Amino acid sequence: MSRNKKPQSKSRIIVPLAVMALLFLGIGIGMGYFKKNLYTVMKVPDFQLTDQNNKKITNKEMLGKVYLVEFFFSRCPTICPVMNTNMRAIEDEINDPEFGIVSISIDPENDTPALLKEHAQRIGVKSPNWHFLTGDRDYIGKLADQFNIYVGDKEDESESLNHSGMIALVDKEGNIRCRYNKDNMPILYYSGLNYEDPEGKTPKLTGKYHPDREMLIEDIRKLLK
C-alpha cells in the first residue's frame, strides 16, 4: 500500500506547480500584450476646417495617415511654444509622408490662414502634412468637447484662451489610439509638455524632460508599420 501513495503525493505537488507556471506565463503574455498593443479610444470626431494654405481639411482627408491632434493658438506665451517644439521634434524624427499633424487654433479671430502660415514658417515646419487649422470658434469649442480635450469657454474672458496640453494620436483608419500605463490602464491622451523629472510628474515650461514625446515617437512608428 505504501508504494501506491508516493506517486499520488508527487502528483499533488506537480499539478499545483503546473497551474502556477501557466498562471505566471499568462501574466507574462498579458504584460507583453499591453506593452506592444495600443488601446482604441474612439473614432476621431468629424471635422472640417481651413488650414494655413486656405485648403479645407477634414478627418476624411487625413485617412491613410497617422497623425496628431492638438489645440493651441499662435499668440500663446506659455505651453503652446513648448508643444510646437515637441511637435517639431517628432516631425523631424518620424520624417514619413504618411505622418501628419493637425494643430487647431482656439483663437480663430486672430489666427487667420495667412497668420497661421507665418506661424508655420516661423517655427520651421517642413512637412506639407502639418495643418494649422482655423474656423468658427463655437464649432472649434464643440469639436474640443468631442475630442474630450479641454478648451476654455469662449464666453468666459478669463478662460476663453485656456486649453489643455494633451495630444490625440490617430491611426490610419481614423481611430484615436493610446498606450497603456504601468497599471495596464489606457492613458487616452499624450502630454505635449516638458517636465522637470524623467517620470513626467511635474510639468515645467523649461523642463528638460519630455517622456510623452518619446512615447509618441515609439507609438507612431508602431502605427506606421
Tab-separated table of N, CA and C in Angstrom, residues 13 91 105 110 129 168 180 187 221:
chain	number	residue	atom	x	y	z
A	13	ILE	N	1.786	17.603	-5.808
A	13	ILE	CA	2.740	18.717	-5.849
A	13	ILE	C	2.895	19.248	-7.266
A	91	GLU	N	8.147	65.607	-35.694
A	91	GLU	CA	8.136	65.720	-37.165
A	91	GLU	C	9.499	65.345	-37.743
A	105	SER	N	-6.527	75.971	-33.973
A	105	SER	CA	-6.463	77.212	-33.203
A	105	SER	C	-7.764	77.455	-32.448
A	110	ASN	N	-8.005	85.844	-34.447
A	110	ASN	CA	-6.631	86.307	-34.696
A	110	ASN	C	-5.902	85.385	-35.675
A	129	ASN	N	2.154	67.946	-44.495
A	129	ASN	CA	1.070	67.279	-43.767
A	129	ASN	C	0.839	67.870	-42.369
A	168	ALA	N	-3.898	64.060	-29.103
A	168	ALA	CA	-4.523	62.810	-29.536
A	168	ALA	C	-3.685	62.178	-30.646
A	180	TYR	N	-0.854	51.821	-22.885
A	180	TYR	CA	-1.274	51.537	-21.515
A	180	TYR	C	-0.201	52.037	-20.546
A	187	ILE	N	-3.886	55.386	-21.273
A	187	ILE	CA	-3.614	56.768	-20.871
A	187	ILE	C	-4.533	57.749	-21.607
A	221	ARG	N	5.514	55.083	-34.765
A	221	ARG	CA	6.221	54.095	-35.588
A	221	ARG	C	5.480	52.760	-35.610
